[in-house]
């Protein structure tokens, strides 16, 4: 029988300077079976957050030391995804707008409708739980990638190096902070589909048979399947699935002739790391030689020239390549 994952205890942090209000809210939350932590003001909250984070914060608006809006901002600076519910006076539109600006996730009118309070808190706890599960999954996948890499001394650290080169390249191409974050994750995970490939094939230290090549070429599709449950899946998908595509259609698995520029940044970084890394069957290339190979790829119409140029200037800027 499939057993549901046991949830660790959930904690709600109640912030109000009036003890009676805290008591009322605490009683209302009792049926949810959550642990309730209390704080009288923003400073107490910040002290508590230093030790550990609750799963939801429920805060009053008017309090001594700092008001609920400033507190919301301070909490969001610590963890942007920690749900904050603001208790506001009925219909106070101005305050709500300021609350949205401060990053509040939800509002409850005073006097508080206790049933609504329970439902809202429950909903936020559910979302927080899902988010934690997805983060765990991301961590697990990264650990798996490392486990695959260390099986072969020559590819150890490949994902991290490729992520670094890819981000340097993307910065030169003018990628936004959000794109860089997705790209970094996509680059770390790009070869995750190699998990199922036997070690001797991965090492590739002897000529591979046609069947073994076919198996290796499946890794972008396998990777695509593995990352499907991830929250960031739609954004990461092109990096995992298309990092072996080439502009002349000779790549795999989809034989594309149009490949997004940032995906090409990952392809270029991947090839660069493979060429500069040591393998048992060939000596590694110097950075300048590896870039020449990539320039040749661009001349043959397999990679955009601009991407190779960006990789080169990214390496120079970060002193991974010496200017001649
Ligand atoms: Fe790959
Ligand atoms: Fe790779």
Short mmCIF file of C-alpha atoms and ligand atoms in Angstrom, two decimals:
data_model
loop_
_atom_site.label_atom_id
_atom_site.label_comp_id
_atom_site.label_asym_id
_atom_site.label_seq_id
_atom_site.Cartn_x
_atom_site.Cartn_y
_atom_site.Cartn_z
CA UNK A 1 0.00 0.00 0.00
CA UNK A 2 1.27 3.45 -0.86
CA UNK A 3 1.88 5.44 2.29
CA UNK A 4 1.43 9.22 2.40
CA UNK A 5 4.57 11.14 3.37
CA UNK A 6 4.46 12.14 7.03
CA UNK A 7 4.43 15.88 7.37
CA UNK A 8 6.72 17.46 9.90
CA UNK A 9 4.88 19.73 12.41
CA UNK A 10 3.66 22.99 10.87
CA UNK A 11 4.32 26.25 12.68
CA UNK A 12 2.32 29.49 12.47
CA UNK A 13 3.83 32.69 13.86
CA UNK A 14 1.29 35.10 15.34
CA UNK A 15 2.37 38.71 15.65
CA UNK A 16 0.20 41.10 17.66
CA UNK A 17 0.97 43.49 20.50
CA UNK A 18 -2.33 42.72 22.24
CA UNK A 19 -2.35 39.48 24.28
CA UNK A 20 -6.14 39.13 23.96
CA UNK A 21 -5.93 39.23 20.17
CA UNK A 22 -3.15 36.64 20.16
CA UNK A 23 -5.18 34.38 22.40
CA UNK A 24 -8.22 34.69 20.15
CA UNK A 25 -6.25 33.87 17.01
CA UNK A 26 -4.45 31.04 18.74
CA UNK A 27 -7.76 29.44 19.78
CA UNK A 28 -9.05 29.81 16.25
CA UNK A 29 -6.04 27.95 14.86
CA UNK A 30 -6.32 25.05 17.33
CA UNK A 31 -8.44 22.79 15.07
CA UNK A 32 -5.66 22.90 12.45
CA UNK A 33 -3.35 21.05 14.84
CA UNK A 34 -0.50 23.44 14.16
CA UNK A 35 2.15 24.68 16.53
CA UNK A 36 1.61 28.38 17.26
CA UNK A 37 4.44 30.71 18.13
CA UNK A 38 3.78 34.21 19.46
CA UNK A 39 5.57 37.51 19.07
CA UNK A 40 4.62 40.95 20.43
CA UNK A 41 6.41 43.05 17.85
CA UNK A 42 8.57 43.02 14.74
CA UNK A 43 11.84 42.88 16.62
CA UNK A 44 10.79 39.69 18.40
CA UNK A 45 9.87 38.21 15.02
CA UNK A 46 13.27 39.00 13.53
CA UNK A 47 14.96 37.43 16.58
CA UNK A 48 12.85 34.29 16.20
CA UNK A 49 13.51 34.04 12.45
CA UNK A 50 17.22 33.90 13.16
CA UNK A 51 16.72 30.47 14.76
CA UNK A 52 14.21 28.95 12.37
CA UNK A 53 11.47 29.90 9.94
CA UNK A 54 7.78 29.26 10.60
CA UNK A 55 5.56 28.06 7.75
CA UNK A 56 3.13 31.00 7.81
CA UNK A 57 3.23 34.42 9.49
CA UNK A 58 0.04 36.12 10.58
CA UNK A 59 0.65 39.73 11.55
CA UNK A 60 -1.18 42.72 12.90
CA UNK A 61 -0.73 46.03 11.12
CA UNK A 62 -0.39 48.60 13.92
CA UNK A 63 2.33 47.63 16.37
CA UNK A 64 5.07 49.36 18.30
CA UNK A 65 8.70 49.28 17.01
CA UNK A 66 7.73 48.49 13.41
CA UNK A 67 4.39 48.22 11.69
CA UNK A 68 3.10 45.17 9.83
CA UNK A 69 4.13 46.61 6.45
CA UNK A 70 7.77 47.07 7.40
CA UNK A 71 7.76 43.67 9.09
CA UNK A 72 6.41 42.08 5.90
CA UNK A 73 9.24 43.66 3.91
CA UNK A 74 11.85 42.46 6.41
CA UNK A 75 10.43 38.91 6.36
CA UNK A 76 10.36 38.84 2.55
CA UNK A 77 14.00 39.94 2.48
CA UNK A 78 14.83 36.82 4.51
CA UNK A 79 12.61 34.40 2.59
CA UNK A 80 10.55 35.77 -0.32
CA UNK A 81 8.39 32.65 -0.36
CA UNK A 82 7.43 32.60 3.33
CA UNK A 83 3.66 33.38 3.34
CA UNK A 84 2.69 36.53 5.25
CA UNK A 85 -0.96 37.28 6.04
CA UNK A 86 -1.74 40.85 7.09
CA UNK A 87 -4.63 41.66 9.41
CA UNK A 88 -6.15 44.92 8.21
CA UNK A 89 -9.11 47.07 9.09
CA UNK A 90 -12.18 46.33 7.03
CA UNK A 91 -12.04 47.82 3.53
CA UNK A 92 -8.80 49.73 4.05
CA UNK A 93 -7.85 49.88 0.36
CA UNK A 94 -4.75 52.07 0.80
CA UNK A 95 -3.28 49.72 3.35
CA UNK A 96 -3.96 46.71 1.14
CA UNK A 97 -2.16 48.34 -1.77
CA UNK A 98 0.82 49.12 0.44
CA UNK A 99 0.66 45.57 1.76
CA UNK A 100 0.81 44.15 -1.77
CA UNK A 101 3.79 46.38 -2.45
CA UNK A 102 5.50 45.15 0.72
CA UNK A 103 5.00 41.56 -0.51
CA UNK A 104 2.08 40.38 1.66
CA UNK A 105 0.52 37.20 0.32
CA UNK A 106 -2.92 37.60 1.80
CA UNK A 107 -5.16 39.89 3.89
CA UNK A 108 -7.75 39.29 6.55
CA UNK A 109 -10.24 41.89 7.67
CA UNK A 110 -10.66 42.80 11.31
CA UNK A 111 -12.80 41.78 13.09
CA UNK A 112 -11.46 38.45 11.93
CA UNK A 113 -13.84 35.83 10.60
CA UNK A 114 -12.32 32.83 12.36
CA UNK A 115 -13.51 30.26 9.82
CA UNK A 116 -12.00 32.30 7.01
CA UNK A 117 -8.79 32.62 9.02
CA UNK A 118 -8.51 28.84 9.36
CA UNK A 119 -9.17 28.26 5.67
CA UNK A 120 -6.64 30.87 4.54
CA UNK A 121 -3.92 29.62 6.89
CA UNK A 122 -4.63 26.04 5.82
CA UNK A 123 -4.29 27.00 2.15
CA UNK A 124 -0.96 28.75 2.71
CA UNK A 125 0.36 25.82 4.75
CA UNK A 126 -0.55 23.47 1.88
CA UNK A 127 1.29 25.61 -0.68
CA UNK A 128 4.31 25.95 1.59
CA UNK A 129 4.38 22.16 2.01
CA UNK A 130 4.25 21.64 -1.76
CA UNK A 131 7.00 24.18 -2.26
CA UNK A 132 9.20 22.41 0.33
CA UNK A 133 8.60 19.09 -1.41
CA UNK A 134 9.63 20.58 -4.76
CA UNK A 135 12.74 22.12 -3.23
CA UNK A 136 13.60 18.73 -1.73
CA UNK A 137 13.14 17.20 -5.15
CA UNK A 138 15.48 19.78 -6.71
CA UNK A 139 18.09 19.04 -4.05
CA UNK A 140 17.70 15.31 -4.62
CA UNK A 141 18.13 15.71 -8.37
CA UNK A 142 21.28 17.80 -7.89
CA UNK A 143 22.64 15.14 -5.55
CA UNK A 144 21.87 12.52 -8.22
CA UNK A 145 23.72 14.54 -10.86
CA UNK A 146 26.76 14.66 -8.60
CA UNK A 147 26.47 10.93 -7.94
CA UNK A 148 26.55 10.28 -11.70
CA UNK A 149 29.50 12.63 -12.20
CA UNK A 150 31.69 11.12 -9.49
CA UNK A 151 31.35 7.68 -11.03
CA UNK A 152 33.75 9.00 -13.63
CA UNK A 153 36.74 10.92 -12.27
CA UNK A 154 36.94 12.81 -15.56
CA UNK A 155 33.46 14.27 -15.44
CA UNK A 156 33.45 15.15 -11.72
CA UNK A 157 32.30 18.74 -11.39
CA UNK A 158 31.16 18.89 -15.04
CA UNK A 159 27.69 20.25 -14.17
CA UNK A 160 29.07 22.98 -11.94
CA UNK A 161 31.73 24.07 -14.43
CA UNK A 162 29.22 24.08 -17.28
CA UNK A 163 26.80 26.12 -15.13
CA UNK A 164 29.55 28.64 -14.46
CA UNK A 165 30.62 29.00 -18.11
CA UNK A 166 27.00 29.12 -19.26
CA UNK A 167 26.14 31.96 -16.87
CA UNK A 168 29.24 33.92 -17.89
CA UNK A 169 28.20 33.53 -21.52
CA UNK A 170 24.58 34.45 -20.83
CA UNK A 171 25.64 37.57 -18.93
CA UNK A 172 27.54 38.70 -22.01
CA UNK A 173 24.40 38.03 -24.05
CA UNK A 174 22.40 40.30 -21.72
CA UNK A 175 20.34 37.66 -19.87
CA UNK A 176 18.11 38.90 -17.04
CA UNK A 177 18.64 37.86 -13.40
CA UNK A 178 15.64 35.54 -13.65
CA UNK A 179 16.94 33.92 -16.84
CA UNK A 180 20.36 33.46 -15.23
CA UNK A 181 18.80 31.69 -12.25
CA UNK A 182 16.88 29.27 -14.49
CA UNK A 183 19.89 28.80 -16.72
CA UNK A 184 22.11 27.98 -13.74
CA UNK A 185 19.70 25.28 -12.57
CA UNK A 186 19.19 23.99 -16.13
CA UNK A 187 22.96 23.79 -16.66
CA UNK A 188 23.53 21.95 -13.38
CA UNK A 189 20.88 19.41 -14.36
CA UNK A 190 21.57 19.26 -18.11
CA UNK A 191 22.97 15.70 -18.09
CA UNK A 192 20.62 14.27 -15.45
CA UNK A 193 19.26 11.87 -18.07
CA UNK A 194 22.60 10.03 -17.93
CA UNK A 195 21.55 8.49 -14.61
CA UNK A 196 20.38 5.29 -16.24
CA UNK A 197 23.41 4.83 -18.50
CA UNK A 198 25.90 2.12 -17.43
CA UNK A 199 29.25 3.44 -16.12
CA UNK A 200 31.45 1.88 -18.82
CA UNK A 201 29.46 3.63 -21.54
CA UNK A 202 29.54 6.95 -19.65
CA UNK A 203 33.29 6.81 -19.35
CA UNK A 204 33.49 6.23 -23.08
CA UNK A 205 37.10 5.15 -22.84
CA UNK A 206 36.84 2.84 -25.85
CA UNK A 207 34.97 3.22 -29.15
CA UNK A 208 31.24 2.97 -28.51
CA UNK A 209 29.04 0.59 -30.47
CA UNK A 210 26.09 1.91 -32.44
CA UNK A 211 23.71 0.67 -29.72
CA UNK A 212 25.70 2.37 -26.99
CA UNK A 213 25.60 5.63 -28.94
CA UNK A 214 21.87 5.30 -29.31
CA UNK A 215 21.61 4.88 -25.54
CA UNK A 216 23.76 7.94 -24.85
CA UNK A 217 21.74 10.03 -27.29
CA UNK A 218 18.60 9.31 -25.29
CA UNK A 219 19.84 11.22 -22.24
CA UNK A 220 18.23 14.59 -23.15
CA UNK A 221 14.82 12.91 -23.48
CA UNK A 222 15.30 10.86 -20.31
CA UNK A 223 16.35 14.05 -18.51
CA UNK A 224 13.24 15.80 -19.80
CA UNK A 225 11.11 13.03 -18.27
CA UNK A 226 12.98 13.14 -14.96
CA UNK A 227 12.55 16.89 -14.42
CA UNK A 228 8.86 16.96 -15.30
CA UNK A 229 7.64 17.20 -11.68
CA UNK A 230 9.82 20.26 -10.99
CA UNK A 231 8.13 23.57 -10.39
CA UNK A 232 10.52 25.26 -12.80
CA UNK A 233 9.96 22.54 -15.41
CA UNK A 234 8.62 24.70 -18.27
CA UNK A 235 11.64 27.01 -18.04
CA UNK A 236 14.26 24.29 -17.51
CA UNK A 237 12.94 21.97 -20.19
CA UNK A 238 14.70 23.56 -23.22
CA UNK A 239 18.08 23.35 -21.47
CA UNK A 240 17.74 19.69 -20.61
CA UNK A 241 16.10 18.53 -23.83
CA UNK A 242 17.94 20.66 -26.37
CA UNK A 243 21.52 21.02 -25.14
CA UNK A 244 22.74 18.72 -27.94
CA UNK A 245 20.75 20.42 -30.72
CA UNK A 246 22.66 22.18 -33.53
CA UNK A 247 21.53 24.97 -35.82
CA UNK A 248 22.13 22.89 -38.96
CA UNK A 249 19.66 20.26 -37.76
CA UNK A 250 22.35 17.64 -37.11
CA UNK A 251 21.81 17.59 -33.35
CA UNK A 252 19.57 15.42 -31.19
CA UNK A 253 16.95 14.49 -30.01
CA UNK A 254 14.66 16.74 -32.10
CA UNK A 255 16.92 17.79 -35.00
CA UNK A 256 15.95 21.44 -34.50
CA UNK A 257 17.23 24.19 -36.77
CA UNK A 258 16.22 26.99 -34.43
CA UNK A 259 17.64 26.83 -30.92
CA UNK A 260 17.13 29.57 -28.29
CA UNK A 261 20.30 31.62 -27.78
CA UNK A 262 20.58 30.80 -24.07
CA UNK A 263 20.27 27.08 -24.80
CA UNK A 264 23.12 27.52 -27.27
CA UNK A 265 25.10 29.21 -24.49
CA UNK A 266 24.72 25.98 -22.52
CA UNK A 267 25.70 23.84 -25.55
CA UNK A 268 28.83 25.93 -26.11
CA UNK A 269 29.81 25.74 -22.42
CA UNK A 270 29.18 21.98 -22.45
CA UNK A 271 31.43 21.42 -25.47
CA UNK A 272 34.07 23.77 -24.03
CA UNK A 273 34.20 21.81 -20.75
CA UNK A 274 34.32 18.46 -22.56
CA UNK A 275 37.23 19.66 -24.71
CA UNK A 276 39.26 21.27 -21.93
CA UNK A 277 38.69 18.36 -19.50
CA UNK A 278 41.07 15.42 -19.41
CA UNK A 279 39.84 12.11 -20.83
CA UNK A 280 41.59 8.77 -20.79
CA UNK A 281 41.59 8.49 -24.58
CA UNK A 282 42.81 11.95 -25.53
CA UNK A 283 44.65 14.87 -24.06
CA UNK A 284 42.75 17.95 -23.04
CA UNK A 285 42.75 21.05 -25.22
CA UNK A 286 43.97 24.42 -24.04
CA UNK A 287 41.19 27.04 -23.66
CA UNK A 288 42.30 28.83 -26.87
CA UNK A 289 42.24 25.55 -28.80
CA UNK A 290 38.79 24.65 -27.46
CA UNK A 291 37.49 28.08 -28.54
CA UNK A 292 38.91 27.49 -32.01
CA UNK A 293 36.90 24.26 -32.21
CA UNK A 294 33.78 26.20 -31.20
CA UNK A 295 34.51 28.91 -33.78
CA UNK A 296 34.75 26.17 -36.38
CA UNK A 297 31.34 24.88 -35.21
CA UNK A 298 29.98 28.41 -35.76
CA UNK A 299 31.55 28.57 -39.26
CA UNK A 300 29.84 25.30 -40.13
CA UNK A 301 26.51 26.85 -39.07
CA UNK A 302 25.99 24.64 -36.02
CA UNK A 303 26.27 27.32 -33.37
CA UNK A 304 25.59 31.05 -33.41
CA UNK A 305 28.79 33.12 -33.76
CA UNK A 306 27.51 35.54 -31.13
CA UNK A 307 27.35 32.72 -28.56
CA UNK A 308 30.98 31.72 -29.13
CA UNK A 309 32.02 35.37 -28.93
CA UNK A 310 30.05 35.73 -25.65
CA UNK A 311 31.67 32.62 -24.18
CA UNK A 312 35.09 33.96 -25.07
CA UNK A 313 34.49 37.37 -23.52
CA UNK A 314 32.86 35.76 -20.46
CA UNK A 315 35.97 33.62 -19.94
CA UNK A 316 38.21 36.66 -20.41
CA UNK A 317 36.19 38.83 -18.06
CA UNK A 318 36.31 36.15 -15.37
CA UNK A 319 40.01 35.50 -15.91
CA UNK A 320 39.49 31.91 -17.03
CA UNK A 321 41.27 32.82 -20.25
CA UNK A 322 44.28 35.03 -20.82
CA UNK A 323 44.07 37.84 -23.35
CA UNK A 324 46.63 37.58 -26.15
FE1 LIG B 1 24.62 16.04 -22.51
FE1 LIG B 2 27.30 17.71 -20.53
#
